[in-house]
Coordinates of C-alpha atoms in Angstrom, one line a residue:
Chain R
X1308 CA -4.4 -64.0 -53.3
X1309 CA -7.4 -62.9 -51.7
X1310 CA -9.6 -63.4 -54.6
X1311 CA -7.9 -67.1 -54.9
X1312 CA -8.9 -68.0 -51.1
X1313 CA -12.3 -66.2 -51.2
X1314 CA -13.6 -68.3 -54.2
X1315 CA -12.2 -71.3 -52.2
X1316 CA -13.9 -70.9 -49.4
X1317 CA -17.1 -69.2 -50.9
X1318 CA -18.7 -72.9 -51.7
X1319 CA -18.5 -73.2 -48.1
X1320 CA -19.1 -70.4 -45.9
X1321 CA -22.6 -68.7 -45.7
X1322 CA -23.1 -65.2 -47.6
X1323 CA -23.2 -62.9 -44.6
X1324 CA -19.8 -64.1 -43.7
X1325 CA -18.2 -64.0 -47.0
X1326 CA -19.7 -60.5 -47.9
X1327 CA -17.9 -59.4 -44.3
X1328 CA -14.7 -61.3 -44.8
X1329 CA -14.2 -60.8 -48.5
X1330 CA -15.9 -57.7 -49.3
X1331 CA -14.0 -56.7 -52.8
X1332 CA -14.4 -60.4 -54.0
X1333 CA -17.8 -61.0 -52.8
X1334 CA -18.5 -57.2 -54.9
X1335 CA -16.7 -57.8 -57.7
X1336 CA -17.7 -61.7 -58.0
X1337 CA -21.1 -59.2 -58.8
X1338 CA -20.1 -56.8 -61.1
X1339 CA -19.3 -59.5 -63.4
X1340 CA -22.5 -60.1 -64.2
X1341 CA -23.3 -56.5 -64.2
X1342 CA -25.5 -56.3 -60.9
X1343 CA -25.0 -54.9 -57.6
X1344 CA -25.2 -56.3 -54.1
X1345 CA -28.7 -55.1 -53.9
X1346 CA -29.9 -55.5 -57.2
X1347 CA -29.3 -52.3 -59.4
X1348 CA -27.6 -52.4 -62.4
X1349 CA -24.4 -50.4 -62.2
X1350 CA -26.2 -47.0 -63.9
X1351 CA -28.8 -46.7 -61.5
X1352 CA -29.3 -44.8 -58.9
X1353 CA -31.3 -45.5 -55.5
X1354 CA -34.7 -44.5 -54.6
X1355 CA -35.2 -41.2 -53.8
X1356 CA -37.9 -39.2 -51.7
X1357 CA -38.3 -35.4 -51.1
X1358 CA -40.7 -34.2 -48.8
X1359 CA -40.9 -30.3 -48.0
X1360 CA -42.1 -28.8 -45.0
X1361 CA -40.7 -31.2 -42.6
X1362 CA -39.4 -28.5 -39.7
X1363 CA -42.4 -26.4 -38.4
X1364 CA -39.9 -23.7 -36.8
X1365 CA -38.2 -22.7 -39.2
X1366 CA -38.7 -20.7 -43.0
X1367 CA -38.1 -23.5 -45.4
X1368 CA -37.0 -27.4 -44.5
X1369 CA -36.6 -30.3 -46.0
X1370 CA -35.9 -34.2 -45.7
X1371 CA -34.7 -35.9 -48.8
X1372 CA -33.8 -39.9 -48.7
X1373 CA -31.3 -41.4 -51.2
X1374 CA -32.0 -45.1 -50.4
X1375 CA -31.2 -45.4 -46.8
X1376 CA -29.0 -41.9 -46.6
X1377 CA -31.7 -39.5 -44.8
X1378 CA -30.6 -35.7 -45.0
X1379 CA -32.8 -32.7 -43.4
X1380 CA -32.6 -28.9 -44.3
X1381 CA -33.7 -26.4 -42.4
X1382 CA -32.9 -22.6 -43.1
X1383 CA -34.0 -19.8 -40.4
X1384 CA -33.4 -16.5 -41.3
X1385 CA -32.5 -13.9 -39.2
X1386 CA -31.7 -9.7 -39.7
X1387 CA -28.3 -8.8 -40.3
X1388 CA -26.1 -5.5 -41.5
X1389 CA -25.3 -6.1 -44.4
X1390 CA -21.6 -5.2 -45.4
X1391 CA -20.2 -1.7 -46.7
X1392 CA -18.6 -3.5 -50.1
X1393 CA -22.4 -5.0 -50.7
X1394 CA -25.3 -2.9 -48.8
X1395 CA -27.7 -4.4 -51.6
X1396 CA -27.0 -7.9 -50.7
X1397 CA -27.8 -10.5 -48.1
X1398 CA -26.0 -13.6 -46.6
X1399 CA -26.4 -17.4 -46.5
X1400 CA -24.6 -19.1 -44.1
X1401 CA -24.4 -23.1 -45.0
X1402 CA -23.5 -26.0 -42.5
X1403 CA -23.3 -29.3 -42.3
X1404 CA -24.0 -32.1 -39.6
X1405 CA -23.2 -35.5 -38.8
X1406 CA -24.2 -36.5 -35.7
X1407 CA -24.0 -39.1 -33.6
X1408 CA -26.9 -40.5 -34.3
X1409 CA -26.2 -41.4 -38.1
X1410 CA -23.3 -43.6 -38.5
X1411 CA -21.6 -46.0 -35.8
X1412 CA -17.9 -44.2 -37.1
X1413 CA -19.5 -40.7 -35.5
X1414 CA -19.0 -40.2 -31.5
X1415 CA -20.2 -37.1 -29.8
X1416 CA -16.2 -36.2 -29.0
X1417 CA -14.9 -36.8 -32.6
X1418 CA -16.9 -35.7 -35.6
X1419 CA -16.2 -37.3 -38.9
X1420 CA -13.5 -37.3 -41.0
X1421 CA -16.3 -36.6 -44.3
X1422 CA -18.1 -34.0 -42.2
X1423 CA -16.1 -30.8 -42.7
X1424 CA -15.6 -32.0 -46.5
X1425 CA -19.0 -32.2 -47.5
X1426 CA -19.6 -28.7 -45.7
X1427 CA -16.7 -27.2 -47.9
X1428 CA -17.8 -28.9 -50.8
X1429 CA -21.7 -27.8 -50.1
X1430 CA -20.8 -24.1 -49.8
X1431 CA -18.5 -23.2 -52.5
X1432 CA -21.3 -25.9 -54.8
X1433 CA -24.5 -23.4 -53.6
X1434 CA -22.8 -20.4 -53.7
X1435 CA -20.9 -20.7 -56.9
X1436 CA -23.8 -22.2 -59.1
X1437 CA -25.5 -19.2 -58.7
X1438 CA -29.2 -20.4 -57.6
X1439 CA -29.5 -17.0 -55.4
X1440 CA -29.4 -14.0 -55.8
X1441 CA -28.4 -12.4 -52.7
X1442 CA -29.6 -9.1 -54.0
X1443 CA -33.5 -11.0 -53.0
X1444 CA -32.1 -11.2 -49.0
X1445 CA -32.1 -7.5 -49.0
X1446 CA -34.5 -5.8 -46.8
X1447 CA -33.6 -1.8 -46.3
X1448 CA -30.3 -1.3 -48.7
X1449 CA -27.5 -0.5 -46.3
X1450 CA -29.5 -0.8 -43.1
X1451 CA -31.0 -4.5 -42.7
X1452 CA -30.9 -8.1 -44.9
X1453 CA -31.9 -11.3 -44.2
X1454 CA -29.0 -13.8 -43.2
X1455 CA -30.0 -17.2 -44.3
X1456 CA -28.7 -19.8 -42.0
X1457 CA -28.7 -23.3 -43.7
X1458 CA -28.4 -26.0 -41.5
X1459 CA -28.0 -29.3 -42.7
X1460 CA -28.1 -32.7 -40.5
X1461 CA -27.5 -36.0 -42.0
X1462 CA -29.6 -38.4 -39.6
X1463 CA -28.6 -41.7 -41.5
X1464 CA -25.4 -42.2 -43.4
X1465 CA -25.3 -44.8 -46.3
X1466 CA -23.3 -43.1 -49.0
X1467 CA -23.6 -40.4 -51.0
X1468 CA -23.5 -38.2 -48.5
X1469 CA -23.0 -34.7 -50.7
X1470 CA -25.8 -35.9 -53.0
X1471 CA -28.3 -36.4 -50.5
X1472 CA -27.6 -32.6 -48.9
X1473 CA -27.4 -30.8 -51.9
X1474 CA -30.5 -31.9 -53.0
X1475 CA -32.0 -31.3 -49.5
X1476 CA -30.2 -28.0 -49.3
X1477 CA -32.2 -27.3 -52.8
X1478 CA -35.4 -28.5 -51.7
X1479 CA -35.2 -26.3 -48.6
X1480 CA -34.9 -23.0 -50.5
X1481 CA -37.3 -23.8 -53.0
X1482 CA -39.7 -24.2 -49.8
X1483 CA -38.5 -21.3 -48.4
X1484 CA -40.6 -18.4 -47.4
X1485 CA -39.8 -15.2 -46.3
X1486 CA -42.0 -13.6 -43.6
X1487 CA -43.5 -10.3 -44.1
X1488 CA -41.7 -7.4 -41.6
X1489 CA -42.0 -4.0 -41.0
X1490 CA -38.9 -1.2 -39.4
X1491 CA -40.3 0.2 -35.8
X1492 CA -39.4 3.0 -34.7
X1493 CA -36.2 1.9 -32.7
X1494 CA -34.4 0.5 -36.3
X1495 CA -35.4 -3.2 -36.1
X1496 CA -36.9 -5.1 -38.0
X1497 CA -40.4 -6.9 -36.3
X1498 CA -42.4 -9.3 -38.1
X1499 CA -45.8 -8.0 -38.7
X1500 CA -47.9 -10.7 -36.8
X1501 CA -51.6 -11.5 -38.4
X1502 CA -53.4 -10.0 -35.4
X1503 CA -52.7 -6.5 -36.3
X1504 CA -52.4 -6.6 -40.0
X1505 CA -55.9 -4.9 -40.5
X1506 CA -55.0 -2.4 -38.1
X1507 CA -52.1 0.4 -37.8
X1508 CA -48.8 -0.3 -38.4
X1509 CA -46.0 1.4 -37.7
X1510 CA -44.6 2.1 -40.8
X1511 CA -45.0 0.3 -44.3
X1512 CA -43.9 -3.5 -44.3
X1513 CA -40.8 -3.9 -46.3
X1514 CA -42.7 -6.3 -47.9
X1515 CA -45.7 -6.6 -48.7
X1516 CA -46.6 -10.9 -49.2
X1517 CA -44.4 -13.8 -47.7
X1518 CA -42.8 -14.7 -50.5
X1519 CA -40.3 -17.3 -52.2
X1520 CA -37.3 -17.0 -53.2
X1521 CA -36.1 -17.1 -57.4
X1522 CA -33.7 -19.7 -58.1
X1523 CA -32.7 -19.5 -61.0
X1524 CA -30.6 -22.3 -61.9
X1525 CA -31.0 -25.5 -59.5
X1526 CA -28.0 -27.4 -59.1
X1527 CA -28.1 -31.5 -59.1
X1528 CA -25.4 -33.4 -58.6
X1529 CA -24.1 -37.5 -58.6
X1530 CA -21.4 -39.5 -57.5
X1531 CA -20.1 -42.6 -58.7
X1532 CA -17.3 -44.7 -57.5
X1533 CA -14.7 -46.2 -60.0
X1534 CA -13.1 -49.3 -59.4
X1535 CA -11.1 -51.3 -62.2
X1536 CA -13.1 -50.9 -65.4
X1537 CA -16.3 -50.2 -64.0
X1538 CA -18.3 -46.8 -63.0
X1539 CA -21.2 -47.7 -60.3
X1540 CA -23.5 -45.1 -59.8
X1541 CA -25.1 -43.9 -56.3
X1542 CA -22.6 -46.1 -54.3
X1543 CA -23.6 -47.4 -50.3
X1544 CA -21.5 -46.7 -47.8
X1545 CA -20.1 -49.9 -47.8
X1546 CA -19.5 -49.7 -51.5
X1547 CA -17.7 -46.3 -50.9
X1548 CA -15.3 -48.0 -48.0
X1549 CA -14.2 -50.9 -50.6
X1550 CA -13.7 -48.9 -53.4
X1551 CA -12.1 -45.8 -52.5
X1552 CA -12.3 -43.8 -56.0
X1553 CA -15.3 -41.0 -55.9
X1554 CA -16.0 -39.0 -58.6
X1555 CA -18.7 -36.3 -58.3
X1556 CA -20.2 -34.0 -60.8
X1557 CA -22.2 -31.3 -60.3
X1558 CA -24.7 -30.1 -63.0
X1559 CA -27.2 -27.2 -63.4
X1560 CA -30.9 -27.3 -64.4
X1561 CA -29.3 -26.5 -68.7
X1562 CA -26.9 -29.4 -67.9
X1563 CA -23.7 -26.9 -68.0
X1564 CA -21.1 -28.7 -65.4
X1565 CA -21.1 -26.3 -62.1
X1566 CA -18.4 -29.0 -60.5
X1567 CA -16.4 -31.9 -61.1
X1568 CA -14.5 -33.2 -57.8
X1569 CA -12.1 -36.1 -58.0
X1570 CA -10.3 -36.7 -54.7
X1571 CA -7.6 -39.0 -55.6
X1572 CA -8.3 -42.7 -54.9
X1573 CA -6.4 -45.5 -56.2
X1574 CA -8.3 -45.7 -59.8
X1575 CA -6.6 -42.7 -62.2
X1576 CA -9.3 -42.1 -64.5
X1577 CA -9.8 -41.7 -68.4
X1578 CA -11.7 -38.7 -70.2
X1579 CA -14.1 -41.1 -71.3
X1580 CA -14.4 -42.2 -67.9
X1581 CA -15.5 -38.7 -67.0
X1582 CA -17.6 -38.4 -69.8
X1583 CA -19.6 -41.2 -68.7
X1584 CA -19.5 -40.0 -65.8
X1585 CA -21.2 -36.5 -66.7
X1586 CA -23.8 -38.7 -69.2
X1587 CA -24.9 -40.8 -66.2
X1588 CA -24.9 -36.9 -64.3
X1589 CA -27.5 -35.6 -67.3
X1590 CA -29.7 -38.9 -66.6
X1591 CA -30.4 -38.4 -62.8
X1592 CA -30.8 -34.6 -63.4
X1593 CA -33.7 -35.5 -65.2
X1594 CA -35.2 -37.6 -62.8
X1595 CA -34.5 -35.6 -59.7
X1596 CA -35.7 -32.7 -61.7
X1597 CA -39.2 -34.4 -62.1
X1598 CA -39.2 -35.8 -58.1
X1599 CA -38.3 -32.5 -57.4
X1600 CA -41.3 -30.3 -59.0
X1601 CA -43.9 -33.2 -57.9
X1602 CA -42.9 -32.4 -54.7
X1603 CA -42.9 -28.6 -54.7
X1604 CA -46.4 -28.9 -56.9
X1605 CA -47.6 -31.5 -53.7
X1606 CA -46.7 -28.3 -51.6
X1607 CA -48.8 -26.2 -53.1
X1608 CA -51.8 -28.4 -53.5
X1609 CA -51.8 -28.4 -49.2
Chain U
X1059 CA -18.8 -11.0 -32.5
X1060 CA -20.1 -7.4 -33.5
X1061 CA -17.7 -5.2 -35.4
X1062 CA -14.8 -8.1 -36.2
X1063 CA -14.4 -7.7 -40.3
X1064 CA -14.5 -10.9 -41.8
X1065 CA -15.8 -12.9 -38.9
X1066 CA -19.9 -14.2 -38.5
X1067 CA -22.0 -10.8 -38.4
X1068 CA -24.2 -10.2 -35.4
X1069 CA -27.7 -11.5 -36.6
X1070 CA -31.3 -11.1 -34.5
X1071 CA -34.7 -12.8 -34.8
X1072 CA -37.2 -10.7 -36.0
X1073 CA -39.7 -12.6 -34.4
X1074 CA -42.3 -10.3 -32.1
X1075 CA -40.9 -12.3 -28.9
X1076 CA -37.2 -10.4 -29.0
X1077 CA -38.9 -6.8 -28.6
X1078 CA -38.0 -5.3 -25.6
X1079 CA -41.0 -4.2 -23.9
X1080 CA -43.5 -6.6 -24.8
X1081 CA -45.0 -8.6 -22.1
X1082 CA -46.5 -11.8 -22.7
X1083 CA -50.0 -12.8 -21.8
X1084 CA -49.9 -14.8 -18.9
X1085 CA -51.2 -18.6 -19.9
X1086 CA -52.2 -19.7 -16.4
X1087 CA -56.0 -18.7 -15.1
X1088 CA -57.8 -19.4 -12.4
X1089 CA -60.5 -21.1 -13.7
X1090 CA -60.2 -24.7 -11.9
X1091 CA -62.0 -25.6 -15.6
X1092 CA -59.0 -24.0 -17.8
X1093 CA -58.1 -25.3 -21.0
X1094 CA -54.8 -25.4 -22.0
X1095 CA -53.5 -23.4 -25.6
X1096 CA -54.1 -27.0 -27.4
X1097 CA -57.6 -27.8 -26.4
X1098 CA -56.4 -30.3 -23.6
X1099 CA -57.3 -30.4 -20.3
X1100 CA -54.5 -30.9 -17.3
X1101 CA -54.2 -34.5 -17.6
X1102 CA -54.1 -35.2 -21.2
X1103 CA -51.1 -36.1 -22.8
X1104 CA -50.3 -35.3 -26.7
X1105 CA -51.0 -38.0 -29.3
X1106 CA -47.9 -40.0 -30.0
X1107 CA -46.4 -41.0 -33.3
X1108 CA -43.7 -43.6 -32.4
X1109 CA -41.6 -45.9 -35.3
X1110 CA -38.5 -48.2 -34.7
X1111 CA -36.0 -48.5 -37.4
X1112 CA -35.7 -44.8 -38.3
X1113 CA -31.9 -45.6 -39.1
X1114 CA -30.8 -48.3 -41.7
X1115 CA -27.1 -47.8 -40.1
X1116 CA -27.6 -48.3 -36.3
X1117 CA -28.4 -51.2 -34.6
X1118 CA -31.5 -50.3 -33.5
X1119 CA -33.7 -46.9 -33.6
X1120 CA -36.5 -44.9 -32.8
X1121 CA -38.8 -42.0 -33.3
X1122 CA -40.9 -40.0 -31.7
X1123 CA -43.5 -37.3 -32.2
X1124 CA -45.6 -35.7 -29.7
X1125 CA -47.0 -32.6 -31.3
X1126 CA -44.1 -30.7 -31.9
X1127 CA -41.5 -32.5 -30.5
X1128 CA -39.9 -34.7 -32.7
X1129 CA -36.9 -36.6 -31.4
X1130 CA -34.5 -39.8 -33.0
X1131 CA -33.1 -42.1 -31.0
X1132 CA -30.4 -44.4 -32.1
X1133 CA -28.4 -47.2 -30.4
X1134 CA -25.0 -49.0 -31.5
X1135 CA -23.9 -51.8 -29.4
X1136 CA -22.9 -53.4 -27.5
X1137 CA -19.4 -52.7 -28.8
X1138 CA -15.6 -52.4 -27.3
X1139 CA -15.2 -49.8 -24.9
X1140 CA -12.8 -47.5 -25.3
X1141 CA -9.5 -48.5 -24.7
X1142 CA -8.8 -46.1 -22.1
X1143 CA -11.6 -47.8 -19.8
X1144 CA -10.8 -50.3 -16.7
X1145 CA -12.5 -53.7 -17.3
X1146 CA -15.8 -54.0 -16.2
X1147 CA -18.0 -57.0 -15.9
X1148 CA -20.7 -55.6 -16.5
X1149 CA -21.7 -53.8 -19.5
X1150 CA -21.5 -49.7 -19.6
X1151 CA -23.9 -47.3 -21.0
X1152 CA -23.2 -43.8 -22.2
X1153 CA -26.2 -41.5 -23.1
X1154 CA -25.5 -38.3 -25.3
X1155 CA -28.4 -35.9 -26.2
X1156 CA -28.2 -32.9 -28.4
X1157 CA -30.0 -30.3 -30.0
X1158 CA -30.4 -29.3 -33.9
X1159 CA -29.9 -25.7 -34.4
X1160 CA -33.6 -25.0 -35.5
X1161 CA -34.7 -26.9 -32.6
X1162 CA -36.0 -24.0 -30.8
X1163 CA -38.0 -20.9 -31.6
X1164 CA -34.9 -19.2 -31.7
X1165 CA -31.5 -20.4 -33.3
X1166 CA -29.3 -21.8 -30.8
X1167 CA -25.7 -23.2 -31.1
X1168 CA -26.8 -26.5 -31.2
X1169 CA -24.6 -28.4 -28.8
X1170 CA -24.4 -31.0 -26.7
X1171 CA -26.8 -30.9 -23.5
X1172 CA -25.0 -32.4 -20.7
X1173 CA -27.6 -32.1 -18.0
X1174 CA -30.2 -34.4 -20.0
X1175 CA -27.5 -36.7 -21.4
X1176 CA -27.3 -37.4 -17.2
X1177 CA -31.0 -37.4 -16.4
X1178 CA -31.3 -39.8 -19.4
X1179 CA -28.9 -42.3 -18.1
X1180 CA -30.1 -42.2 -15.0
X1181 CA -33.2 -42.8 -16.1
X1182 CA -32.5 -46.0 -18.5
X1183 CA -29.4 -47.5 -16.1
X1184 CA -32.0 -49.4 -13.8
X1185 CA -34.1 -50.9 -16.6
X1186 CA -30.7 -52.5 -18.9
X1187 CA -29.7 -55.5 -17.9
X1188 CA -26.3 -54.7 -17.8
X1189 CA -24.5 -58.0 -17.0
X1190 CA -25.7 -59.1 -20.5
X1191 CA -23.4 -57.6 -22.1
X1192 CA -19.8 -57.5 -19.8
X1193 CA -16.7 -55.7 -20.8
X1194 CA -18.6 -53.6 -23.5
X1195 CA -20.5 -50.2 -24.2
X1196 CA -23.7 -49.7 -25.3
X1197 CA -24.3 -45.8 -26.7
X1198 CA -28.1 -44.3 -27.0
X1199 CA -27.9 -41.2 -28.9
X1200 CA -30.6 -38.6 -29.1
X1201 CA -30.8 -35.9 -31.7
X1202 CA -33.7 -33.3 -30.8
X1203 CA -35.1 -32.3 -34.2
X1204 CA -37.9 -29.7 -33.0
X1205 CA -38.5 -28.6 -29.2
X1206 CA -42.0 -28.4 -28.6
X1207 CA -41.6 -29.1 -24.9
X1208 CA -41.7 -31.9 -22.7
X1209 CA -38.2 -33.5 -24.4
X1210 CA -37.0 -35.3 -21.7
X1211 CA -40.0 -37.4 -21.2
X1212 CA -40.0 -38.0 -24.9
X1213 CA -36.3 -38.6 -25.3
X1214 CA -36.9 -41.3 -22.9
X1215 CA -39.6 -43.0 -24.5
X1216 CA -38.2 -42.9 -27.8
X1217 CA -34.4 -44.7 -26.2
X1218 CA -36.0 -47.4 -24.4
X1219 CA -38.0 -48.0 -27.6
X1220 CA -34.5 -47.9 -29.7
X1221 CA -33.2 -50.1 -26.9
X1222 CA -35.8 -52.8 -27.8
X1223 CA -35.6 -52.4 -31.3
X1224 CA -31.4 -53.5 -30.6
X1225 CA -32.2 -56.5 -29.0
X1226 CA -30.8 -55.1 -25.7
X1227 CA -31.6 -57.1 -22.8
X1228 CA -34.1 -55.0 -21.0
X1229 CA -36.3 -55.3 -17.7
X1230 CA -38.6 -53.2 -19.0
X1231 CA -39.5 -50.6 -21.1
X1232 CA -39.8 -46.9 -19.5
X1233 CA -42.3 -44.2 -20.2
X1234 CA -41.4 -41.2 -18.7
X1235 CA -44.0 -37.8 -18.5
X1236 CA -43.2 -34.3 -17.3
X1237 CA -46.0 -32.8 -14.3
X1238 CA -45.5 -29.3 -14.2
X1239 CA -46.6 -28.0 -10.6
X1240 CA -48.8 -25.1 -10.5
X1241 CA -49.5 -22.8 -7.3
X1242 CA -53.4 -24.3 -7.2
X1243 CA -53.7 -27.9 -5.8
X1244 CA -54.6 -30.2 -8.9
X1245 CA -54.9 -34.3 -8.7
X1246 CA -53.0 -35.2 -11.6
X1247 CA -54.3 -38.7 -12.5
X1248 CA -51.7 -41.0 -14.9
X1249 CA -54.5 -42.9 -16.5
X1250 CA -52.2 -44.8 -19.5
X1251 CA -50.0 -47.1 -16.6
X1252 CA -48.8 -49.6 -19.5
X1253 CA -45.3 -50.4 -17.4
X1254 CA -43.9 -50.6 -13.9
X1255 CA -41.1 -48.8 -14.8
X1256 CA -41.8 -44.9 -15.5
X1257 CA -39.7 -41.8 -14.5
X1258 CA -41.7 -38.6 -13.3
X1259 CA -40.5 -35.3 -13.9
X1260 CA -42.0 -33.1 -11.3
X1261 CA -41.1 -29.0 -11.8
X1262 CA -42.8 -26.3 -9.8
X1263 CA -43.9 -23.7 -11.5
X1264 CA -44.6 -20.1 -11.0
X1265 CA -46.6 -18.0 -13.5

């Protein structure tokens, strides 16, 4: 009935109003012809930008842009004890952020509903695709490791919100470089500041060059919305809101599936819905593999 | 927090800073000629970087850079109140400023700072025209990406700024800028007077 009264009064009403009043009609009226709102065709994904380096405080950072969604990474890292189960191994601590400023649905007093969700989905994502090995955060086995904390702020929400921090959270270790330190002689761990490099130290630096980290699978993920027939890739916000089905899958740099995550929704989807799903997956893990190394090799040419 | 089994380990900065028994080299001298760490002399101010529409999904934005301090600003509004509030005829404005976690040198918790949520409504109250927009709220949200000091006066910059960039009604913009007092008399001169409105910051301090 909706759809009968939208196309009624569609002849008559300007765009802006329809696209508010009627938005699955004035969507769907587009997906007919096999377009998008904004002109994609239902496979592609939006524009995306990484760019390493952006916080000067901490280790490793990144801000990646998925179209308008803007996501920054930062990860400091700080001395720990490790554990008595794992005295070899370090920790990474991952959270995510939506605040205020991103979305009018956010106030300071009541987070967002998708906030925690994402942060779940982020953690068990990193620390299950195996990218780290935690065995690298260790510093003096059984005494001292590096605890990674990976903070993760969304600053503008337009959809895709897990896609945008995953690949930001990815970005941000692959920039990350761990300071050189030394053990003084009260049991903590200093950094070993350039001024007195040349001269005495006061005992051997743990190690020896700032170094990176080896990751050595990178995970890359996508989300597409289903609604009726159709499978739209990389959807808005306001696509997200209208059509309520998410499907996101989660694949590693030798295209194995890491994680496939279908909340519910209204739609109840078809293998070969999820295989097209995971084929549309394989596509934009090649490109964001590409965007990703031109950016890391941009890095290195500073 | 130390010693609970399961629950987020005790972690320290190794940075040089936390070691007990390491003084600082004063930065102050006497020198009525001193330079400052940067290269600028007492009345310079930092080069500023400043862009509107940093956020596709806010009515309007802004950001700032001033060295190191890099702050976004973003406004929604005006829109409905909250139900709980009397009716007002003229419009409200609620400020909120927080901090990201690697803001600072050393993690912090990140929250909410309510001393310079206050200072910054006070600051941008007298330059809305608030009977512009009656019986609804306008919200200016900051979000502190890196401290490099100074944030107030930048935070301010960068709202009134996002403010403009909304289409709120505004007397004026407002430049704000932070005069540290030292114990030597100085004539501080504010050469770049670009509005009438401006809110000074004035802090003794003691080296």
């Amino acid at each position: 009935m909706a759809a009968a009264s939208g196309s009624d009064l569609s002849s008559e009403m300007e765009v802006d109003a329809f696209r508010r009043l009627f938005p699955l009609c004035f969507h769907e009226r587009h997906l007919l012809k096999s377009i998008r709102p904004d002109g994609r065709t239902l496979g592609k994904a939006r524009d995306t930008i990484i760019s390493l380096g952006a916080v000067t405080s901490a280790n490793g950072s990144a801000l990646t842009k998925i179209g308008c969604t803007t996501m920054l990474a930062a990860i400091k890292l700080e001395v720990m004890t490790p554990t008595v189960e794992s005295p070899d191994e370090g920790c990474i601590a991952i959270d995510f952020h939506m605040p205020p400023i991103c979305s009018p649905i956010v106030r300071p007093g009541r987070p967002a509903d998708a906030a925690p969700v994402v942060a779940k989905q982020l953690s068990d994502t990193i620390l299950s695709s195996g990218m780290i090995d935690l065995k690298e955060l260790s510093l003096v086995s059984g005494k001292a490791a590096w605890m990674a904390y990976l903070d993760i702020y969304c600053l503008d929400a337009d959809g895709s919100l897990f896609d945008a921090a995953l690949l930001s959270a990815v970005a941000a270790f692959s920039h990350l470089q761990i300071p050189v330190v030394s053990l003084n002689d009260e049991g903590r761990i200093v950094l070993v500041s350039e001024d007195n490099g040349g001269g005495k130290l006061e005992k051997e630096p743990v190690n020896k060059e700032k170094r990176k980290l080896k990751l050595a699978t990178i995970p890359f993920s996508l989300t597409c919305v289903l609604h009726k027939n159709y499978i739209l890739a990389d959807p808005t916000a306001e696509e997200e809101s209208i059509m309520e089905t998410l499907v996101t899958v989660v694949l590693d740099s030798s295209s194995q599936l890491v994680s496939l995550y279908k909340p519910g929704g209204p739609v109840l989807a078809h293998t070969s819905a999820i295989q097209d799903c995971v084929a549309l997956t394989r596509q934009r893990l090649k490109e964001l593999q590409k965007i990703l190394n031109e950016a890391i090799s941009d890095m290195e040419v500073d | 927090m130390a010693g609970k089994g399961g629950a987020t380990p005790a972690t320290y900065s190794p940075s040089l800073t936390t070691v007990k028994g390491k003084k600082k080299p004063p930065i102050f001298a006497d020198d009525a000629n001193w330079v400052r760490s940067d290269g600028r002399h007492f009345h310079e101010c930092r080069p500023a970087f400043l862009r509107t529409n940093a956020v596709n999904s806010a009515s309007g934005s802004a950001y700032a850079e001033f060295g190191n301090t890099k702050v976004i600003v973003s406004v929604f509004g005006p829109r409905e109140s909250k139900k709980a509030m009397m009716y007002s005829d003229v419009g409200r404005l609620n400020c909120n400023v927080s901090y990201t976690t690697f803001a600072t040198v050393h993690r912090n918790q990140g929250s909410d700072s309510k001393e310079l949520s206050s200072m910054l409504y006070k600051a941008l109250e007298g330059a809305i025209i608030l009977e512009s927009f009656p019986k609804t709220t306008v919200d200016v949200f900051a979000l502190v990406l890196e401290s490099g000091g100074s944030d107030l006066p930048v935070i301010i910059s960068c709202a009134s700024l996002a403010l403009a960039d909304a289409g709120i009604l505004l007397y004026d913009l407002v430049a704000a800028v932070s005069v540290p007092r030292l114990q030597a008399p100085l004539s501080i001169c504010l050469r770049h007077f670009f509005s009438v409105a401006f809110y000074l910051v004035l802090e003794e301090v003691f080296p």
